[in-house]
PDB file of N, H, CA, C and O in Angstrom:
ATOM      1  N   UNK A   1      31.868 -45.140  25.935  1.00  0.00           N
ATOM      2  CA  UNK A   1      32.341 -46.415  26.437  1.00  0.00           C
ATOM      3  C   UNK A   1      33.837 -46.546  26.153  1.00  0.00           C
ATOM      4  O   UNK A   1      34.251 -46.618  24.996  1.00  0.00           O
ATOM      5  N   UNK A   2      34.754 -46.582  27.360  1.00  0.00           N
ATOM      6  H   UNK A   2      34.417 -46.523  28.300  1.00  0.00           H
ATOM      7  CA  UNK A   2      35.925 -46.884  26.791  1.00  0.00           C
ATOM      8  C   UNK A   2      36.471 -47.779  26.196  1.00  0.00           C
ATOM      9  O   UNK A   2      35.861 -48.780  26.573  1.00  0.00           O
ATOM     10  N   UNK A   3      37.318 -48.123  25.421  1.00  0.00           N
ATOM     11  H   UNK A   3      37.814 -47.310  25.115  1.00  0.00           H
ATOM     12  CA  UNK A   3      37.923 -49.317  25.080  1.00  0.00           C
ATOM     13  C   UNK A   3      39.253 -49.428  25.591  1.00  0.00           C
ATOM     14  O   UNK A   3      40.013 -48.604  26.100  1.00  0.00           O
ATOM     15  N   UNK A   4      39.351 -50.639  25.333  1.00  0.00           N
ATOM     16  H   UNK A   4      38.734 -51.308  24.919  1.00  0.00           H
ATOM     17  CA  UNK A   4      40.926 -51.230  25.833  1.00  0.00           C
ATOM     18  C   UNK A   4      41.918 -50.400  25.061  1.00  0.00           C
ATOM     19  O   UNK A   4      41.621 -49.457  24.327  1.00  0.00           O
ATOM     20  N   UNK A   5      43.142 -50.860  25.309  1.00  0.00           N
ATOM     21  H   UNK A   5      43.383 -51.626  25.905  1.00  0.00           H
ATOM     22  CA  UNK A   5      43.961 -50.834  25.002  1.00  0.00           C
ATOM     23  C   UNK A   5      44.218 -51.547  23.792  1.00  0.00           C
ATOM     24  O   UNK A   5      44.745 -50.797  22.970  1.00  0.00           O
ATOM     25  N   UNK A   6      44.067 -52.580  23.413  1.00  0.00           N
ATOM     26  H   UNK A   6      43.639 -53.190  24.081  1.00  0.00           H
ATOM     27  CA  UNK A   6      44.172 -53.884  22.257  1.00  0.00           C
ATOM     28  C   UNK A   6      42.926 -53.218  21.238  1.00  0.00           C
ATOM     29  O   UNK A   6      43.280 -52.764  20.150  1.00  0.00           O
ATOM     30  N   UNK A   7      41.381 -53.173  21.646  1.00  0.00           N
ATOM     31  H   UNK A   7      41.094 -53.542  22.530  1.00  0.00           H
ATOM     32  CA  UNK A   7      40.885 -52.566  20.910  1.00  0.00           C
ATOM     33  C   UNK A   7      41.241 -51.362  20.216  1.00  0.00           C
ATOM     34  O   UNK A   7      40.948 -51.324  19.021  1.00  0.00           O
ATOM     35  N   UNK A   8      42.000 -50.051  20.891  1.00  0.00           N
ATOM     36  H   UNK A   8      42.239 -50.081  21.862  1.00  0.00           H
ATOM     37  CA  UNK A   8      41.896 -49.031  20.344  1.00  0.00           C
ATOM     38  C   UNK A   8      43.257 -49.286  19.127  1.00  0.00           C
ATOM     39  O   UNK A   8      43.225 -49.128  17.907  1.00  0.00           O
ATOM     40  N   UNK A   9      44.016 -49.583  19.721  1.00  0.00           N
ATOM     41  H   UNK A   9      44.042 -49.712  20.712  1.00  0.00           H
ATOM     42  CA  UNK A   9      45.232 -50.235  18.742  1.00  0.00           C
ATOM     43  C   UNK A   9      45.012 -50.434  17.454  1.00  0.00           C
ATOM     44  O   UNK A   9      45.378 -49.853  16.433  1.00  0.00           O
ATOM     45  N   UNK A  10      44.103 -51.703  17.762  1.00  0.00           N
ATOM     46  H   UNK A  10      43.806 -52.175  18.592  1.00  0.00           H
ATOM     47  CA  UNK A  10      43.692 -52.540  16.523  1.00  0.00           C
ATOM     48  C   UNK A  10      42.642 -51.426  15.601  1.00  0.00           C
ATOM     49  O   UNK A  10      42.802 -51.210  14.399  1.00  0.00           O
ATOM     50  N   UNK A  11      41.722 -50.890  16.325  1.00  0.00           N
ATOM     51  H   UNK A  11      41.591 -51.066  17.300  1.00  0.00           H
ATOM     52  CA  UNK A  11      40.762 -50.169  15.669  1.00  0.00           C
ATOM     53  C   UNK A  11      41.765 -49.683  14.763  1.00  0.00           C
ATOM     54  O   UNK A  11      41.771 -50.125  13.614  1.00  0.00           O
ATOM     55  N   UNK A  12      42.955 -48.492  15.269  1.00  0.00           N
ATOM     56  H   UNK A  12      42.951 -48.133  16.203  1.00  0.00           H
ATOM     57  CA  UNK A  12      43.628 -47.645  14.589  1.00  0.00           C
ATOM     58  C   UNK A  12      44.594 -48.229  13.055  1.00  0.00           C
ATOM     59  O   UNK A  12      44.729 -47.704  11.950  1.00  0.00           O
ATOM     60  N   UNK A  13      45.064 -49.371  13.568  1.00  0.00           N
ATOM     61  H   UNK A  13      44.955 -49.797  14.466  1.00  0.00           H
ATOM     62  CA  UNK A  13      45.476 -49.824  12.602  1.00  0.00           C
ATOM     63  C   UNK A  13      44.625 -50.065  11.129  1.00  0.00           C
ATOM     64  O   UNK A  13      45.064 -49.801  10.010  1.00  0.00           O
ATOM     65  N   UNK A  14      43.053 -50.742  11.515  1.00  0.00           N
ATOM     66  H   UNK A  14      42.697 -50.957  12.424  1.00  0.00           H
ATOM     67  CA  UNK A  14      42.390 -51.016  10.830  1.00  0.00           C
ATOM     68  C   UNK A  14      41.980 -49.475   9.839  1.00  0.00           C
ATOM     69  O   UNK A  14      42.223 -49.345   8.640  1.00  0.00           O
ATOM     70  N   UNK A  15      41.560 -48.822  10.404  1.00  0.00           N
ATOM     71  H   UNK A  15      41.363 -48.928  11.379  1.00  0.00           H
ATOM     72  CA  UNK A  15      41.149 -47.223   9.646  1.00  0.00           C
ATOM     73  C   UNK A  15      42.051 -46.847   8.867  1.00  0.00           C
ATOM     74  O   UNK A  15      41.789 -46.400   7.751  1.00  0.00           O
ATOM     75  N   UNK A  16      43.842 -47.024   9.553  1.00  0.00           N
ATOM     76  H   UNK A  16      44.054 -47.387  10.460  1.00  0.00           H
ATOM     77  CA  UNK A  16      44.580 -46.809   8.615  1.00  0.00           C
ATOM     78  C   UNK A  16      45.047 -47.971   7.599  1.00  0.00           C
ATOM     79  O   UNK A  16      45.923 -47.613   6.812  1.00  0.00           O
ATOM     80  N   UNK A  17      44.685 -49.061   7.508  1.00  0.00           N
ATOM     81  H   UNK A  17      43.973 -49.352   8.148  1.00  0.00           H
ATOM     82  CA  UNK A  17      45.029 -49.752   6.526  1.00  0.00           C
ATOM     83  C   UNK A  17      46.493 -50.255   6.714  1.00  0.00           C
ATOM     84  O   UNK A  17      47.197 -50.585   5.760  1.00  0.00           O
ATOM     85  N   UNK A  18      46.911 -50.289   8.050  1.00  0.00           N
ATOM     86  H   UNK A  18      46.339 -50.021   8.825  1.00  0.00           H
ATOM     87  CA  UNK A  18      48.077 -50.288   8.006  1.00  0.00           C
ATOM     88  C   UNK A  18      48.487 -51.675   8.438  1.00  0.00           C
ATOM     89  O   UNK A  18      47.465 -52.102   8.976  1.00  0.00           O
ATOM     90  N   UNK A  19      49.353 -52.566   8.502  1.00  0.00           N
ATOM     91  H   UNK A  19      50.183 -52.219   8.066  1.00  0.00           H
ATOM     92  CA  UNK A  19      50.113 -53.722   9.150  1.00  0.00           C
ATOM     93  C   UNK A  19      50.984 -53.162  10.302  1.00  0.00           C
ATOM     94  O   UNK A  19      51.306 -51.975  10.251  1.00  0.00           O
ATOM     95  N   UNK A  20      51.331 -53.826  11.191  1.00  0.00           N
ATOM     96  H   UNK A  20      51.069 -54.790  11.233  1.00  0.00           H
ATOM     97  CA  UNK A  20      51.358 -54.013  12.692  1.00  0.00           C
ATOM     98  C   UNK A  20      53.668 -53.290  12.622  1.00  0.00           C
ATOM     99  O   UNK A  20      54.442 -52.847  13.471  1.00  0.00           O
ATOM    100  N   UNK A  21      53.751 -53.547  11.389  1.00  0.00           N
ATOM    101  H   UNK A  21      53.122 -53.907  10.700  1.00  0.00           H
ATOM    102  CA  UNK A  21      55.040 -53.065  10.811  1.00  0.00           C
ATOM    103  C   UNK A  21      55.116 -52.082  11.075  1.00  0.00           C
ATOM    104  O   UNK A  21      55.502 -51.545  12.113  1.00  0.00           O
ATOM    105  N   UNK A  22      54.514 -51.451   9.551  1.00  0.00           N
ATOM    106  H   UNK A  22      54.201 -51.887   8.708  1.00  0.00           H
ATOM    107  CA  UNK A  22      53.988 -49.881   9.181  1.00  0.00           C
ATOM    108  C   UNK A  22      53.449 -49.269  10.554  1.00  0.00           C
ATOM    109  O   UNK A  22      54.067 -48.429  11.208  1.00  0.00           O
ATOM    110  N   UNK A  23      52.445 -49.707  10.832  1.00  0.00           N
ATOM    111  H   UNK A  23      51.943 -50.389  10.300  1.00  0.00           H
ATOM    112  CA  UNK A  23      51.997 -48.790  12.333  1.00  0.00           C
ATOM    113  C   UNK A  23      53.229 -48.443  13.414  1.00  0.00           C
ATOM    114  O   UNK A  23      53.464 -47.336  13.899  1.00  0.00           O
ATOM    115  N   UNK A  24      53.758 -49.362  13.593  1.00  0.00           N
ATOM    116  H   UNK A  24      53.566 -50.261  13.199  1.00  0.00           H
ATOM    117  CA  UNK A  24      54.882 -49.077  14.545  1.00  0.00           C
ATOM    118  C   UNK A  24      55.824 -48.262  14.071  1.00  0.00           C
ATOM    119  O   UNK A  24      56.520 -47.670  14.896  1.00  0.00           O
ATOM    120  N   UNK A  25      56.076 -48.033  12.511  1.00  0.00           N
ATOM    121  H   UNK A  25      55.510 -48.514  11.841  1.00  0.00           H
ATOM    122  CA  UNK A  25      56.954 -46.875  11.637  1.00  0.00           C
ATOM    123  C   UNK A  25      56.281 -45.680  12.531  1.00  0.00           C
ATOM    124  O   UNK A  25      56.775 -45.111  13.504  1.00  0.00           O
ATOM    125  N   UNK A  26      55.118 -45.488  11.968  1.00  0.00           N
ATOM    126  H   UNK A  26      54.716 -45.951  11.178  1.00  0.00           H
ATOM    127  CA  UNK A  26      54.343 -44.277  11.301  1.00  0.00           C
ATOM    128  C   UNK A  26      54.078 -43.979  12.958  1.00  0.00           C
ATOM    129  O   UNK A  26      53.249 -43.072  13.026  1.00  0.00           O
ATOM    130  N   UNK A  27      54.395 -44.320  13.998  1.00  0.00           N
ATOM    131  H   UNK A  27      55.069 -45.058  13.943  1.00  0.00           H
ATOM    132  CA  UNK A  27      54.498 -43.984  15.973  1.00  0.00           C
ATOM    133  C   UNK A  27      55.620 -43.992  16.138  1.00  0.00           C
ATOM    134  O   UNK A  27      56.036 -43.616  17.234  1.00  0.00           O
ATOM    135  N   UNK A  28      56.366 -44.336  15.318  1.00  0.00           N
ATOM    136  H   UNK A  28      56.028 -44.641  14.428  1.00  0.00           H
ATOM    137  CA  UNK A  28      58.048 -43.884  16.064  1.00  0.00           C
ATOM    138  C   UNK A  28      58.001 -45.198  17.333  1.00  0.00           C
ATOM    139  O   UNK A  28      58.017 -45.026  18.552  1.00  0.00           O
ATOM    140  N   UNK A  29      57.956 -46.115  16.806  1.00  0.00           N
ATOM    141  H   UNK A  29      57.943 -46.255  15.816  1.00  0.00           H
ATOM    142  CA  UNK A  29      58.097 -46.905  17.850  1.00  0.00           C
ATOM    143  C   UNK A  29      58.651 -48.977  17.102  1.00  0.00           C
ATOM    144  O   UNK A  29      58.451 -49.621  16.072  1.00  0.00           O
ATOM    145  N   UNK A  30      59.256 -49.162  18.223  1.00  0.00           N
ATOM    146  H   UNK A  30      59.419 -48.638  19.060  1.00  0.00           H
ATOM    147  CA  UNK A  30      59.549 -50.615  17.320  1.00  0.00           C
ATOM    148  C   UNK A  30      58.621 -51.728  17.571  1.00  0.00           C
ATOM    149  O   UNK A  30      57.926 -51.806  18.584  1.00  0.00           O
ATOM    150  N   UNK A  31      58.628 -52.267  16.969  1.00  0.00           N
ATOM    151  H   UNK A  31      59.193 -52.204  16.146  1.00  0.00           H
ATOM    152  CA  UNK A  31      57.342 -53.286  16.399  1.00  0.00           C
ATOM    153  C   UNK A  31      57.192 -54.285  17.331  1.00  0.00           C
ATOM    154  O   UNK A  31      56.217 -55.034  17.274  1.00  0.00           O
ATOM    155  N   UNK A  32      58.336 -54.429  18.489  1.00  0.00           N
ATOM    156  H   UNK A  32      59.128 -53.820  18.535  1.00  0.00           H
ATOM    157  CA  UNK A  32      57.878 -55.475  19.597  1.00  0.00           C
ATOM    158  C   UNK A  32      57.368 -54.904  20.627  1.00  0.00           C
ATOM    159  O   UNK A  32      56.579 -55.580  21.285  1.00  0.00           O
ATOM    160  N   UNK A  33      57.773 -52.985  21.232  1.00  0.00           N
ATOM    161  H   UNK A  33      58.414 -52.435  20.697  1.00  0.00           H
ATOM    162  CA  UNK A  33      57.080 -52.632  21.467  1.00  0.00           C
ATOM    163  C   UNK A  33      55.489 -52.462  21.401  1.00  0.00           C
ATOM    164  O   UNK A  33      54.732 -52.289  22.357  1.00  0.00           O
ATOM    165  N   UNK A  34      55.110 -52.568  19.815  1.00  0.00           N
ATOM    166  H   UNK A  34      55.725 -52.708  19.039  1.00  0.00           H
ATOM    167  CA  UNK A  34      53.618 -52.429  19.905  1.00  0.00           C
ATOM    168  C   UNK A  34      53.222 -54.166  20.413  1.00  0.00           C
ATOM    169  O   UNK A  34      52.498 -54.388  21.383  1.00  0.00           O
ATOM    170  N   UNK A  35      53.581 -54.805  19.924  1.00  0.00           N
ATOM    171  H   UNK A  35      54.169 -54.625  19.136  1.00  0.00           H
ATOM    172  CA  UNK A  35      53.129 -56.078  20.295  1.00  0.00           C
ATOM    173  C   UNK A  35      52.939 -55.985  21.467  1.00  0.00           C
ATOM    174  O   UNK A  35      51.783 -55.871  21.873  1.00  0.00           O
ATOM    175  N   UNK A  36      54.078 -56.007  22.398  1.00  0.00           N
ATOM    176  H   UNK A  36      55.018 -56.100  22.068  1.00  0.00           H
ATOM    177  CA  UNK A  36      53.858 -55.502  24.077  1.00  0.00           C
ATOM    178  C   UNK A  36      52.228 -55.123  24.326  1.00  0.00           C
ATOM    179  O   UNK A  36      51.424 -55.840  24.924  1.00  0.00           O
ATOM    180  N   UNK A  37      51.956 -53.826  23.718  1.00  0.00           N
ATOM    181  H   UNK A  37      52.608 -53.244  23.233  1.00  0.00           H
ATOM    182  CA  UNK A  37      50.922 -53.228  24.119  1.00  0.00           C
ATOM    183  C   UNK A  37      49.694 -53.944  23.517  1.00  0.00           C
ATOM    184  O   UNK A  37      48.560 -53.855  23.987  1.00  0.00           O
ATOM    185  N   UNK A  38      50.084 -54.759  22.286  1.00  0.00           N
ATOM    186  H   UNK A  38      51.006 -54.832  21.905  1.00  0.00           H
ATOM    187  CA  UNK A  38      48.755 -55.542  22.120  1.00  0.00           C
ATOM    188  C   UNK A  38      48.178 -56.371  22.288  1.00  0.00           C
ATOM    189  O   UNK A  38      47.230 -56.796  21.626  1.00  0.00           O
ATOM    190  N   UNK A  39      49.013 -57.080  23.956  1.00  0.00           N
ATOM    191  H   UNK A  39      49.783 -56.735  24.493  1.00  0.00           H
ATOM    192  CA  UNK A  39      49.228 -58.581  24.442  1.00  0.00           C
ATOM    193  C   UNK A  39      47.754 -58.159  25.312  1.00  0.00           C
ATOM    194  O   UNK A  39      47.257 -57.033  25.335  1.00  0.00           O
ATOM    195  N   UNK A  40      47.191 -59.455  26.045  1.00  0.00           N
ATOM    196  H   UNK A  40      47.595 -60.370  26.027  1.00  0.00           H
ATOM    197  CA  UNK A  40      46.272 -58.943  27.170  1.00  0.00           C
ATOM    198  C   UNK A  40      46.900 -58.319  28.166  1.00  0.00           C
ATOM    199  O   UNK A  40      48.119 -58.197  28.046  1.00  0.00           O
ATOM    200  N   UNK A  41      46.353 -57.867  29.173  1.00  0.00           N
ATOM    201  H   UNK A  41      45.363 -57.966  29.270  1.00  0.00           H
ATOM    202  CA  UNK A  41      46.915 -57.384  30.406  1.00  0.00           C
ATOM    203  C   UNK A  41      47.003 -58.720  31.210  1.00  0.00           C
ATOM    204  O   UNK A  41      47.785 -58.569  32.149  1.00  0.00           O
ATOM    205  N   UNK A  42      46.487 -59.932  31.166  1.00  0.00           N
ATOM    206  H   UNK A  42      45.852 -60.054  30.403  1.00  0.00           H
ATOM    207  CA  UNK A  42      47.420 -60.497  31.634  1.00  0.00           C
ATOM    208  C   UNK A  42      48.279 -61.314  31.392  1.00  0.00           C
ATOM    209  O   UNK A  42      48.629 -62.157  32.217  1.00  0.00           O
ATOM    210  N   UNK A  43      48.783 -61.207  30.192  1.00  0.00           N
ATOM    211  H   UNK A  43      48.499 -60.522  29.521  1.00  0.00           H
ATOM    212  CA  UNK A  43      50.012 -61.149  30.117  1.00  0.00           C
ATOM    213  C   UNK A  43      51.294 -60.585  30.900  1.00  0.00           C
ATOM    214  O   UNK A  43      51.486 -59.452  31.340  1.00  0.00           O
ATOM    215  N   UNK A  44      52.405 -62.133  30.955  1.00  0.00           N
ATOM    216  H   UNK A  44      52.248 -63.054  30.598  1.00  0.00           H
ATOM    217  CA  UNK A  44      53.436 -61.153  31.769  1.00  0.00           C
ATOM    218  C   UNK A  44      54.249 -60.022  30.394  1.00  0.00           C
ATOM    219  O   UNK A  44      54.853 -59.101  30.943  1.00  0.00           O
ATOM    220  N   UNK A  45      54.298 -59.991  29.573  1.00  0.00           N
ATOM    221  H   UNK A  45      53.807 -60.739  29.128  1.00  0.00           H
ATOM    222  CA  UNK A  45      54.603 -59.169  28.390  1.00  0.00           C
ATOM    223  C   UNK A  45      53.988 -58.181  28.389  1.00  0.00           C
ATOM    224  O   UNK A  45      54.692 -57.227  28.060  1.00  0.00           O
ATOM    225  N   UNK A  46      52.828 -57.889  28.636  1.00  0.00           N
ATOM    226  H   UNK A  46      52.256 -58.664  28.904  1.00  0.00           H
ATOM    227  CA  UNK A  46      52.028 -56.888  28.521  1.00  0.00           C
ATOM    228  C   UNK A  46      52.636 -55.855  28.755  1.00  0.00           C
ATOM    229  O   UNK A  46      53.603 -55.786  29.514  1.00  0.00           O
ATOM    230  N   UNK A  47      51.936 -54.527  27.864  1.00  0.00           N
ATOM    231  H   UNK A  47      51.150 -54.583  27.248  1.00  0.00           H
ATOM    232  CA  UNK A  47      52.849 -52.829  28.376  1.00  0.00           C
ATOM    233  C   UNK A  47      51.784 -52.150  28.404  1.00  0.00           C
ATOM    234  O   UNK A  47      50.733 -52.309  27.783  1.00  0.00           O
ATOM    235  N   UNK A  48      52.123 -51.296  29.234  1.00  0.00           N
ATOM    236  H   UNK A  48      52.977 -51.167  29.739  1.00  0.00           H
ATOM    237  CA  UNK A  48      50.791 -50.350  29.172  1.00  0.00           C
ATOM    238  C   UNK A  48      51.429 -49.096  28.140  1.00  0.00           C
ATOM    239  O   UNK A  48      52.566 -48.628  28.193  1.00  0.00           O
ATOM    240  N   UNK A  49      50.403 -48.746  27.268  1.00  0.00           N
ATOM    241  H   UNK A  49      49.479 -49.127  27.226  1.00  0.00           H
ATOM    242  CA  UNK A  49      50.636 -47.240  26.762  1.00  0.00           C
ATOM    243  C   UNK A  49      50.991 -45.749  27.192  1.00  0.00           C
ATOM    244  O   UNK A  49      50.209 -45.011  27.791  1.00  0.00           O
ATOM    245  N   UNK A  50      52.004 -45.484  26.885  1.00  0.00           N
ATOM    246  H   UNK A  50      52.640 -46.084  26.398  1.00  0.00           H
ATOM    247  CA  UNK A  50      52.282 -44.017  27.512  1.00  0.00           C
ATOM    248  C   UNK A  50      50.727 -43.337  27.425  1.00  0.00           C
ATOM    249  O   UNK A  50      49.711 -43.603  26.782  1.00  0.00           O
ATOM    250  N   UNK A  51      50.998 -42.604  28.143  1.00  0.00           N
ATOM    251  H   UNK A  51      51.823 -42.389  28.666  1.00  0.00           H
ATOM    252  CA  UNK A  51      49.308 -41.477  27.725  1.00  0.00           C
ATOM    253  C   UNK A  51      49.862 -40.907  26.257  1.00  0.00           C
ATOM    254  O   UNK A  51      48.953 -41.038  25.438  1.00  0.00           O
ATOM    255  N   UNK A  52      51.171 -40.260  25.594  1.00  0.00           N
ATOM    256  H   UNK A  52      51.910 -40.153  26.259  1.00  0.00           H
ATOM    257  CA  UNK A  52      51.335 -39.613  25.048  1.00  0.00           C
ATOM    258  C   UNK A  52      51.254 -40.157  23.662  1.00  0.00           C
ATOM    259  O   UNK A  52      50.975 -39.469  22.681  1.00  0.00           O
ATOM    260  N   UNK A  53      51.547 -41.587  23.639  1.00  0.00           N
ATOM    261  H   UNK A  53      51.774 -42.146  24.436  1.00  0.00           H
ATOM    262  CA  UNK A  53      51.280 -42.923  22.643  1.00  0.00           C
ATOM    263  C   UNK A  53      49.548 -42.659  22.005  1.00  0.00           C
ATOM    264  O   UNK A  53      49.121 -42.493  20.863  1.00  0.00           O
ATOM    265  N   UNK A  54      48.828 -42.726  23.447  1.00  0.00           N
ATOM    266  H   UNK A  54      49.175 -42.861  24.375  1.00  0.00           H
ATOM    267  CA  UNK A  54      47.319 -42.913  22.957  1.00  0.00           C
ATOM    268  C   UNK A  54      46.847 -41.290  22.466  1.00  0.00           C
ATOM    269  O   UNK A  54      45.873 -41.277  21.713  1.00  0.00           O
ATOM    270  N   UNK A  55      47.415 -39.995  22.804  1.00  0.00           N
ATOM    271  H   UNK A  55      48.206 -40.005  23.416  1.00  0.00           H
ATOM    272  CA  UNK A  55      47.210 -38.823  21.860  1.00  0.00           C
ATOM    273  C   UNK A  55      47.403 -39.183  20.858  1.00  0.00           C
ATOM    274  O   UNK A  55      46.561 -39.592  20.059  1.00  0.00           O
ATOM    275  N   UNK A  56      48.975 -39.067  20.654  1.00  0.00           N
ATOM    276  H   UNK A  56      49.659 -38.734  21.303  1.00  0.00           H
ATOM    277  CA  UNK A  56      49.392 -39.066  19.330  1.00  0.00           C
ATOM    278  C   UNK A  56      48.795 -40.270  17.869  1.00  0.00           C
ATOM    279  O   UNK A  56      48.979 -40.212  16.654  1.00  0.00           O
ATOM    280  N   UNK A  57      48.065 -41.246  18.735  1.00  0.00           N
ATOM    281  H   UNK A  57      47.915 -41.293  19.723  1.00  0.00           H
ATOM    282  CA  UNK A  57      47.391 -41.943  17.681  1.00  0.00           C
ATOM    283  C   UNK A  57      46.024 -41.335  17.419  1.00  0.00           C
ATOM    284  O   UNK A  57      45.441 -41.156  16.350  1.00  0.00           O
ATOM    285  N   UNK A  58      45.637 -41.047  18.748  1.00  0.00           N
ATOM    286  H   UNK A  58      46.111 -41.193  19.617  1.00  0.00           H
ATOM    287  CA  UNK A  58      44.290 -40.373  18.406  1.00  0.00           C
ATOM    288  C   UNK A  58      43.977 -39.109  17.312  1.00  0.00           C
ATOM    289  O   UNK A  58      43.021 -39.039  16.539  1.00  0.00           O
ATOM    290  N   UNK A  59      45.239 -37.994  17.517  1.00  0.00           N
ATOM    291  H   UNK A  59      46.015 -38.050  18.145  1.00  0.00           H
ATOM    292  CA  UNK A  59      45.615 -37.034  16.887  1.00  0.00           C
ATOM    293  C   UNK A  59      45.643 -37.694  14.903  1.00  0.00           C
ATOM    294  O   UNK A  59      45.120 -37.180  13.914  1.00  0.00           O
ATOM    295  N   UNK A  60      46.337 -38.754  15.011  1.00  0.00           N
ATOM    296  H   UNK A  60      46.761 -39.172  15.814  1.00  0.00           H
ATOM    297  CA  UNK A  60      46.705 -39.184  13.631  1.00  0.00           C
ATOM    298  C   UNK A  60      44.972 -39.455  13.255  1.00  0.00           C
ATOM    299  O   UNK A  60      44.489 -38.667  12.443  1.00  0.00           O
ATOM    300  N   UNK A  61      44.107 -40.483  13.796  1.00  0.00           N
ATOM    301  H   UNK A  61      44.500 -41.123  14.455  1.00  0.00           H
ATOM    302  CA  UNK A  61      43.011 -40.813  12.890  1.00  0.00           C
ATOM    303  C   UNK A  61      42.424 -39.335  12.897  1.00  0.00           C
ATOM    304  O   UNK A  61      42.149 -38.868  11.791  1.00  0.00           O
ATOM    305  N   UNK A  62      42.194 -38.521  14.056  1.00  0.00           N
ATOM    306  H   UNK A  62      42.417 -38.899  14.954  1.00  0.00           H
ATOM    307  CA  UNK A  62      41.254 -37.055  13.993  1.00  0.00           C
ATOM    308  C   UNK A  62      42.041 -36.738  12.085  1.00  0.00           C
ATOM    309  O   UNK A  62      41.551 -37.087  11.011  1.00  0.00           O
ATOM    310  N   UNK A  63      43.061 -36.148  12.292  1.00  0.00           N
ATOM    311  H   UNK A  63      43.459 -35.864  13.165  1.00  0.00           H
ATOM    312  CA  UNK A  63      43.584 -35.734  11.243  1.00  0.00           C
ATOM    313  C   UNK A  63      43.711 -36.955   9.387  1.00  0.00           C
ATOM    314  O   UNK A  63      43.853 -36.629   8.209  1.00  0.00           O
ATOM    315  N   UNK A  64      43.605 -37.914   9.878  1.00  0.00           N
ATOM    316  H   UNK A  64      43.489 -38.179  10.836  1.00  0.00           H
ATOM    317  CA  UNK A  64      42.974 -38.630   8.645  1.00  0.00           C
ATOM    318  C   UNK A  64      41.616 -38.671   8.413  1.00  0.00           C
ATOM    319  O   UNK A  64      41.061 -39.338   7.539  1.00  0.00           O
ATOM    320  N   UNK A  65      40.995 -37.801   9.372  1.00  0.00           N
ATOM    321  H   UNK A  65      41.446 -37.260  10.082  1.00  0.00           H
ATOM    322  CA  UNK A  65      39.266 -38.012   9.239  1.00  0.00           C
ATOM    323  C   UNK A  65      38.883 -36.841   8.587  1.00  0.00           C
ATOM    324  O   UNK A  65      37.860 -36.712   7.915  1.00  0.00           O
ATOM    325  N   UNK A  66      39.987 -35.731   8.867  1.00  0.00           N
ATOM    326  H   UNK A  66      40.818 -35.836   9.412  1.00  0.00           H
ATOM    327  CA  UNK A  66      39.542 -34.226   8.367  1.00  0.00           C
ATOM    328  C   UNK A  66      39.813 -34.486   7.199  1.00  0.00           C
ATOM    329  O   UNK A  66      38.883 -34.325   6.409  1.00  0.00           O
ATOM    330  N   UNK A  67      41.180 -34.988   6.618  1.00  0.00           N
ATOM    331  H   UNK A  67      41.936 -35.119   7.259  1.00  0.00           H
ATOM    332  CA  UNK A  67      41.630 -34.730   5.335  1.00  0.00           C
ATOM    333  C   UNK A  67      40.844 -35.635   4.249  1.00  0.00           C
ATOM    334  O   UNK A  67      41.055 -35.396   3.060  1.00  0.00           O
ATOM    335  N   UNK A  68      40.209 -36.362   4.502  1.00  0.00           N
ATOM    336  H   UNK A  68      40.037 -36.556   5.468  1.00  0.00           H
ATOM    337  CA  UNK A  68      39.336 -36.966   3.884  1.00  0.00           C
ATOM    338  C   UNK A  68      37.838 -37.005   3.206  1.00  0.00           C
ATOM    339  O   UNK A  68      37.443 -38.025   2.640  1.00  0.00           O
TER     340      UNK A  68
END
């Protein structure tokens, strides 16, 4: 079942323990950017995620799941 965009976000943040700050560090990305992406879609603010955004987070929990 896919999830949103806002869900997968949030999921990720949550696993990592992280604040909406820190997360946007630890993606190389600035913190109004993520907001962007964690608005609804309809929102006029809203952003959609690069595809390369939703690897590279996916990549991070895979690899906090191994090392654990």
């Amino acid at each position: 079942m896919p999830q949103t965009q806002q869900e997968f976000l949030r999921h990720a943040m949550s696993e990592l323990g992280m604040t909406r700050e820190q997360f946007a560090e630890r993606i190389g990305t600035k913190k109004r950017t993520l907001d962007n992406w964690l608005l609804s879609p309809d929102s006029s603010e809203f952003r959609s995620m690069p595809d390369m955004a939703w690897k590279f987070v996916r990549e991070i929990l895979e690899n906090r799941s191994e090392s654990a």
